[in-house]
Short mmCIF file of C-alpha atoms in Angstrom, two decimals:
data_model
loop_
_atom_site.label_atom_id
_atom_site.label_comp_id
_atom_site.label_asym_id
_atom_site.label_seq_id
_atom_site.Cartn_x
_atom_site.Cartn_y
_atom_site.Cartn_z
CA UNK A 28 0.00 0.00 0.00
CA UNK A 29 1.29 3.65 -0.21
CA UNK A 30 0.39 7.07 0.66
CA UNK A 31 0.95 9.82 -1.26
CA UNK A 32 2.30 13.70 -0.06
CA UNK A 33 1.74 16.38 -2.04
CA UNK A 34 1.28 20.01 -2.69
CA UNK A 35 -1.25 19.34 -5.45
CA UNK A 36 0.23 20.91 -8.81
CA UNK A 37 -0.01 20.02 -12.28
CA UNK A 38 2.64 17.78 -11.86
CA UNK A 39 1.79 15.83 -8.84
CA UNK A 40 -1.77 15.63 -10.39
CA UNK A 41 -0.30 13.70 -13.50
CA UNK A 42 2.25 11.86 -10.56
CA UNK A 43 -1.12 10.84 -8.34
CA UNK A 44 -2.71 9.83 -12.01
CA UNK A 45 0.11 7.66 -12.61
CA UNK A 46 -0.28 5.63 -9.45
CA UNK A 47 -4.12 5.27 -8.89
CA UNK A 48 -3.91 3.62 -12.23
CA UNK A 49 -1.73 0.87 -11.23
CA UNK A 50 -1.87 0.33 -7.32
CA UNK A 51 -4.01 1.24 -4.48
CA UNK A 52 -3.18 4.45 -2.66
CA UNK A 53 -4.50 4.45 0.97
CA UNK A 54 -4.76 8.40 1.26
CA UNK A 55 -3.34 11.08 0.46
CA UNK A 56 -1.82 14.39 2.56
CA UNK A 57 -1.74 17.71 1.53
CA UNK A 58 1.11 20.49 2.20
CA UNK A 59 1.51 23.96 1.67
CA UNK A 60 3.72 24.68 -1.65
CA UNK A 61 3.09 25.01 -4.80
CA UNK A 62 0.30 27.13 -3.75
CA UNK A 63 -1.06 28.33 -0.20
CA UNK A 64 -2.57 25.19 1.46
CA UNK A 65 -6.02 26.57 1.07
CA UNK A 66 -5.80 26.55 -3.05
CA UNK A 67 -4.14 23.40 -2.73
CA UNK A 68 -7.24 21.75 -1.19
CA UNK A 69 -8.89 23.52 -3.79
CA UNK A 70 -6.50 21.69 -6.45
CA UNK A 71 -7.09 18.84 -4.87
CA UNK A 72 -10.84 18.95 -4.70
CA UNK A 73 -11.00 19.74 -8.55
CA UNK A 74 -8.74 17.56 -9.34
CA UNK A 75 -10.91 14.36 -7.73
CA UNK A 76 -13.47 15.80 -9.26
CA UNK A 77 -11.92 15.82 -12.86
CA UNK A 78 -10.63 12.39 -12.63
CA UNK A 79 -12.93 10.48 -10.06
CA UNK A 80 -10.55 9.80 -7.58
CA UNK A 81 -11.91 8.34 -4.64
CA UNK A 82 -9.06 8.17 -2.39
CA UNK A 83 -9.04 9.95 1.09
CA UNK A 84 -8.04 13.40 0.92
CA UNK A 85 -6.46 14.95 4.28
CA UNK A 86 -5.23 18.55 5.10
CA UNK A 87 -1.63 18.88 6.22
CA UNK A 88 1.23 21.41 6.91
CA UNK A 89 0.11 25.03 5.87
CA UNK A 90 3.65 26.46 6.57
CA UNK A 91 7.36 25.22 7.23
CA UNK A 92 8.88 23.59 10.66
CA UNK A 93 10.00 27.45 11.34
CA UNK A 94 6.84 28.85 10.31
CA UNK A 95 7.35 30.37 6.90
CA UNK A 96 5.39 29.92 3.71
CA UNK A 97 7.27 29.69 0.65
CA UNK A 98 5.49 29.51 -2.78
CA UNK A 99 6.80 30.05 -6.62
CA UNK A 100 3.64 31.77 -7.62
CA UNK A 101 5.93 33.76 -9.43
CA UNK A 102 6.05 30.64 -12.00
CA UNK A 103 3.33 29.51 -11.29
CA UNK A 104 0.30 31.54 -10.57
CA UNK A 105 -1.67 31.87 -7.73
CA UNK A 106 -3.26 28.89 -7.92
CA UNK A 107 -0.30 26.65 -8.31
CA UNK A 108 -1.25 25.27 -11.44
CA UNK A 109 -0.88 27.21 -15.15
CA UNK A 110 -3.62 27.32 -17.37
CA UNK A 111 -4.05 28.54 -21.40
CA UNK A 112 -7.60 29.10 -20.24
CA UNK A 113 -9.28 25.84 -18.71
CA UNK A 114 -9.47 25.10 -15.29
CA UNK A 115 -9.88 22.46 -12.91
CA UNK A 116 -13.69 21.86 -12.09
CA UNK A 117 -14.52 24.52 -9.31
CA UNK A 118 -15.42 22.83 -5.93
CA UNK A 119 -15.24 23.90 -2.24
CA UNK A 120 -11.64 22.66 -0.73
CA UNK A 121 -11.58 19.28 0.16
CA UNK A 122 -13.22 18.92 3.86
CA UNK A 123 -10.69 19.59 6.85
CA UNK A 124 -9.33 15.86 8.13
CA UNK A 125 -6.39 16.38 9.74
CA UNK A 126 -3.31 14.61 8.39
CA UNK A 127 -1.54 13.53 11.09
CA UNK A 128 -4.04 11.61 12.58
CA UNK A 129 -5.09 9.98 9.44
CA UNK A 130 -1.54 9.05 8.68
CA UNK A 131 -0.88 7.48 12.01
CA UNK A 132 -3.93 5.71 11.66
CA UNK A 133 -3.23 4.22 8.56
CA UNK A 134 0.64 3.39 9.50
CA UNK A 135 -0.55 1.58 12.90
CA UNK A 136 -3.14 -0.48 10.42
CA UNK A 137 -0.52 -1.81 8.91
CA UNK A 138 0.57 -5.22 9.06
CA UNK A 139 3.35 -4.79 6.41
CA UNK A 140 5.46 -1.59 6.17
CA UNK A 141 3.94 0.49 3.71
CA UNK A 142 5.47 3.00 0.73
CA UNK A 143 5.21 7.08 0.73
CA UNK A 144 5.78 9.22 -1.86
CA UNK A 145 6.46 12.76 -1.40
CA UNK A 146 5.88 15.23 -3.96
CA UNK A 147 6.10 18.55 -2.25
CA UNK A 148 7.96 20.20 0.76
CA UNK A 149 8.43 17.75 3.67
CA UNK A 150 7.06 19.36 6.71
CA UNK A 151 4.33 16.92 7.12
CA UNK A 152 6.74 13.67 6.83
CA UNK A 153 9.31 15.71 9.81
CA UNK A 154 5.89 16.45 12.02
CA UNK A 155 5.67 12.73 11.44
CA UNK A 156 8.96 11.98 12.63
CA UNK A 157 9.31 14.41 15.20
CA UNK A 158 5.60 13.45 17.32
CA UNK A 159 5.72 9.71 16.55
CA UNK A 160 8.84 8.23 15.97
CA UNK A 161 7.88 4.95 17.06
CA UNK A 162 5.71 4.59 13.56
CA UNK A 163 9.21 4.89 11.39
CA UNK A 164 9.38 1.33 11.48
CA UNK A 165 6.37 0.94 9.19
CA UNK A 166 7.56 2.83 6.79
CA UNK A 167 9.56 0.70 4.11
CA UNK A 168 11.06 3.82 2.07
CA UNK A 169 10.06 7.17 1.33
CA UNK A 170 10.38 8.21 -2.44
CA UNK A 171 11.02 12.07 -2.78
CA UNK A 172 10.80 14.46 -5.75
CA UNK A 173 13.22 17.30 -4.13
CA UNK A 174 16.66 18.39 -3.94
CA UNK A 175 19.16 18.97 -6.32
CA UNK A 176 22.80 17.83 -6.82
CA UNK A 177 23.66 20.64 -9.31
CA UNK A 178 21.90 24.15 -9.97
CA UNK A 179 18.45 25.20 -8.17
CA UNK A 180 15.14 26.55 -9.23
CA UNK A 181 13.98 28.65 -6.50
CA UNK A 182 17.85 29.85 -5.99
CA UNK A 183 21.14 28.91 -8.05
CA UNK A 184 21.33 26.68 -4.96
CA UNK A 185 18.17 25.28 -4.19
CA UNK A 186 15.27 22.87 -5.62
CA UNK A 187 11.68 24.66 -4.38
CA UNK A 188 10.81 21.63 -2.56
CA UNK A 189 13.81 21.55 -0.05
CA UNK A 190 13.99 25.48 -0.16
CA UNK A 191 9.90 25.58 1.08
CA UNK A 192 11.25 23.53 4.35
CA UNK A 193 14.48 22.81 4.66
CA UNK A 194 14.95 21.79 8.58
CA UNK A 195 11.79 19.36 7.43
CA UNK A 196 14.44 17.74 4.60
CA UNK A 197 16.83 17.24 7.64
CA UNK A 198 14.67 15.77 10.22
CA UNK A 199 13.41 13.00 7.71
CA UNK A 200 17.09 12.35 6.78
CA UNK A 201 17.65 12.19 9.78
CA UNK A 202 14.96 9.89 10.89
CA UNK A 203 16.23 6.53 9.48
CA UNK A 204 13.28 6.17 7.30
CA UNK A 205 14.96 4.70 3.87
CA UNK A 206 14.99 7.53 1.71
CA UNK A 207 14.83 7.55 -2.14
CA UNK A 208 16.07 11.27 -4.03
CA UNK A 209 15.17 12.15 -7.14
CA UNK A 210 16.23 15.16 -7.59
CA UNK A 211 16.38 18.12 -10.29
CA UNK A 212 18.75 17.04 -12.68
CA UNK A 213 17.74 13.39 -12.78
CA UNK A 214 14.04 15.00 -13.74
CA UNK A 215 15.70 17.44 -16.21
CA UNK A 216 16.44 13.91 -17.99
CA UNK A 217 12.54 13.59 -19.00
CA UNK A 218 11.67 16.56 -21.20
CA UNK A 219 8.09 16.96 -22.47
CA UNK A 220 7.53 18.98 -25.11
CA UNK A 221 4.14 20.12 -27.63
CA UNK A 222 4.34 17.53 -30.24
CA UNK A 223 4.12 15.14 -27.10
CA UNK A 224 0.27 16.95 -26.39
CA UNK A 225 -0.82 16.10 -30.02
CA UNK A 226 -2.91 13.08 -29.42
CA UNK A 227 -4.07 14.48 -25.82
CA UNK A 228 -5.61 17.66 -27.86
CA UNK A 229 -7.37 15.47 -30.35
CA UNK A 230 -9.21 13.17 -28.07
CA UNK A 231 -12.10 14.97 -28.46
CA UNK A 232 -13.65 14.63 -24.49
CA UNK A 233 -14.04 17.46 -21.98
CA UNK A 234 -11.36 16.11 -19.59
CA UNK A 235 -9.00 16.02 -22.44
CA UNK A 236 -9.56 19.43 -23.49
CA UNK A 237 -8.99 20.28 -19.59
CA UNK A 238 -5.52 18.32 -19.50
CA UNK A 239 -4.20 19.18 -22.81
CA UNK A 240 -4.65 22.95 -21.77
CA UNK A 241 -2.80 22.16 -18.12
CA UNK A 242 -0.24 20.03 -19.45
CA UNK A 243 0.46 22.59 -22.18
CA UNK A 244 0.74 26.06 -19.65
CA UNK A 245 2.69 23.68 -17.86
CA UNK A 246 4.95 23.06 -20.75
CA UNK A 247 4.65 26.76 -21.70
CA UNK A 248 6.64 27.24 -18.67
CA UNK A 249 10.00 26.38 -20.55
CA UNK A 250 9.06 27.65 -23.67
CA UNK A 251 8.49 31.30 -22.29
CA UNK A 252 11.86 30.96 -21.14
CA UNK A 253 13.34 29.85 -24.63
CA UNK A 254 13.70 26.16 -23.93
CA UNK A 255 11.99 23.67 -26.37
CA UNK A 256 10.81 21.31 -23.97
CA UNK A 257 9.52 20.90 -19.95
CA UNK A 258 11.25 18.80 -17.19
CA UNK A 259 9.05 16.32 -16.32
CA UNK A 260 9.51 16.57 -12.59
CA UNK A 261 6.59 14.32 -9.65
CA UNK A 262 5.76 12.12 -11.99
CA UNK A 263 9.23 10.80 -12.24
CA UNK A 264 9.10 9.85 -8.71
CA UNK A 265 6.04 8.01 -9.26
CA UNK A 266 7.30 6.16 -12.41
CA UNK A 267 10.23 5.17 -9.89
CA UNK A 268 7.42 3.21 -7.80
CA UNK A 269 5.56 2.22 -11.03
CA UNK A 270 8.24 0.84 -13.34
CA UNK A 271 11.69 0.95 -10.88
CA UNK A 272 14.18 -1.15 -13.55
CA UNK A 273 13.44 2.36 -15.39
CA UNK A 274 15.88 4.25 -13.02
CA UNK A 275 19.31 3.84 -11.78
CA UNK A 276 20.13 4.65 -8.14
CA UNK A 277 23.62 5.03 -6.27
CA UNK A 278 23.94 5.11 -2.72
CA UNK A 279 25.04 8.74 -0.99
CA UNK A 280 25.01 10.67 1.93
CA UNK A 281 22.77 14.08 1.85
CA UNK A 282 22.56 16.91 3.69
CA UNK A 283 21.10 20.40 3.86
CA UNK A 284 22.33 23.61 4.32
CA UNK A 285 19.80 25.89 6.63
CA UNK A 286 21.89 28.88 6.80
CA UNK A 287 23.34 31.33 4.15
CA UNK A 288 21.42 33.74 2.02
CA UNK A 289 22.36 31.88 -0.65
CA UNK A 290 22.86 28.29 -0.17
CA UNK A 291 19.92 28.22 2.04
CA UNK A 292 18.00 25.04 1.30
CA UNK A 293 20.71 23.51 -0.96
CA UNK A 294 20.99 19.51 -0.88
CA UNK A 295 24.53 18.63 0.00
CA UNK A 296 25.27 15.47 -1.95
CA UNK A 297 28.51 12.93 -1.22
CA UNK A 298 29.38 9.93 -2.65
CA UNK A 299 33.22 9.68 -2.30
CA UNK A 300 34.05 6.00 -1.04
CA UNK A 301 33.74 5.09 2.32
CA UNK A 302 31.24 7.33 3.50
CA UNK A 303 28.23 6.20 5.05
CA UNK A 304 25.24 6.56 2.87
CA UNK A 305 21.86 7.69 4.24
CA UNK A 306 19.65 7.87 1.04
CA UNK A 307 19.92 6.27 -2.41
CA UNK A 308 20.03 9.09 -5.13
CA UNK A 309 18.54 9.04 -8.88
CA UNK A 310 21.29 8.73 -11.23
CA UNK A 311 19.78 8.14 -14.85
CA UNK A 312 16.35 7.56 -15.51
CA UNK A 313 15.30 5.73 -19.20
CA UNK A 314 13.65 8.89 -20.23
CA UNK A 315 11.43 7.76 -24.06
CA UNK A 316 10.04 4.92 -21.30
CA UNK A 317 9.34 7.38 -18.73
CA UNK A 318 7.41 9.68 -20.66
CA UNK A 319 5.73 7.15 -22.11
CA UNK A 320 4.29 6.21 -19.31
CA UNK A 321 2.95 9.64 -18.13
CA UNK A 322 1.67 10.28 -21.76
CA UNK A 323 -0.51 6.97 -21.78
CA UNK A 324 -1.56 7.55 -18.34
CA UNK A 325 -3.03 11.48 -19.57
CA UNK A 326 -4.56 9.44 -22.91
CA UNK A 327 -6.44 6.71 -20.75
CA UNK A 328 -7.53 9.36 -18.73
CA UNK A 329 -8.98 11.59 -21.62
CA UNK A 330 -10.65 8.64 -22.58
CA UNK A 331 -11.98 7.19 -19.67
#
């Protein structure tokens, strides 16, 4: 079983896509980032209504372990999520069910340690670790779209999603839990571009219409900025869980800076011999494979 963290943008909508098609998810927490947690529940109650999820929706972190609340809606909007025009379905947020308790719950249910993927800043995962430590155990890894070995998004140092809460990166690090990264430049592998949108925008349904335009303001992103094509970044991390012989991982030891005005939030990555690793870190990802699976998963959805 897994449970699913997220912050409830375009991307993690496509990531959450790509796993309720192919295994059970047994709820899923929200967090403050790519939006303010309020327009996240609202992403997330448009986006069940869109698709038909049925999965238990919970309300989370709404700012960082020291309080702040980080968001890029300079990229992004104020809603978190692009759009050449069509929106999500408009609904009230998604009722108020705290996340903590529902996550404990569901960890102390379990008779098998159970999977997490996080697609978003990790306060909620550290609140986790800080207030019940003795549910770690049933956790068997966490896999976590964040960080970045090389140059940031938010800051020439730092990837958004370690930048939103970076003593929350720490403390999960730090917990013990196993810990899979994939991180900027392994999702800067999988590029999407708007020949890939073709057969999306002739499907000729109302919920393809609706993804072809959020897929392609999300694609737009890069192409207002004079790149040809869009990292593919959350649903990489859920392709990891889907179809793992797609990726290759190395072993390493990460940390994060929380000081500095400019290296701030910046995911210190070490993989000389001998040290003592604490995650395992995305190396290379079969990128035409990857895609492919996010593209089918937005065509069987259109269709559905």
């Amino acid at each position: 079983m897994i449970w699913i963290d997220t912050d409830m943008g375009f991307d993690d909508i496509l990531a959450v896509m790509i796993i309720a098609d192919q295994r059970d998810i047994s709820g899923i927490s929200l967090v403050f980032g790519n939006a303010p947690l309020e327009q996240v529940r609202k992403n997330a109650a448009g986006a069940r209504a869109l698709l038909g999820w049925r999965t238990p929706m919970h309300t989370g972190a709404a700012q960082a372990i020291l309080g702040e609340t980080i968001t890029p809606g300079h990229v992004l909007g104020p809603t978190g999520i692009p759009t050449r025009g069509a929106r999500l379905p408009e609904c009230p947020p998604v009722p108020e069910s705290p996340a903590q308790a529902a996550l404990c719950a569901w960890l102390e249910s379990l008779d098998a340690p159970g999977e997490v993927l996080a697609l978003g800043p990790l306060t909620n995962l550290a609140i986790l670790a800080l207030s019940r430590p003795d549910l770690l155990t049933k956790i068997a890894k966490i896999t976590w779209m964040g960080g970045g070995a090389g140059r940031g998004n938010q800051t020439p140092s730092a990837e958004f999603n370690a930048f939103a809460d970076p003593e929350a990166v720490q403390i999960v690090v730090n917990s013990g839990v196993p810990l899979d990264i994939l991180d900027l430049e392994l999702c800067r592998q999988v590029l999407i571009g708007p020949n890939d949108l073709r057969p999306l925008e002739a499907s000729g349904t109302e919920k393809g219409r609706v993804l072809a335009d959020l897929c392609g303001a999300y694609v737009d992103i890069a192409l207002e900025r004079g790149r040809e094509k869009m990292a593919v970044y959350d649903p990489c991390a859920a392709a990891a869980l889907i179809i793992p012989e797609a990726f290759t991982f190395a072993p390493g030891f990460v940390a994060v800076e929380l000081t500095g005005t400019h290296t701030r939030g910046r995911t210190v990555l070490d993989q000389r011999p001998g040290i003592t690793p604490n995650c395992r870190w995305a190396m290379h990802a079969d990128a035409p494979r990857v895609l492919s699976l996010a593209l089918k998963t937005l065509q069987k959805a259109a269709l559905s």
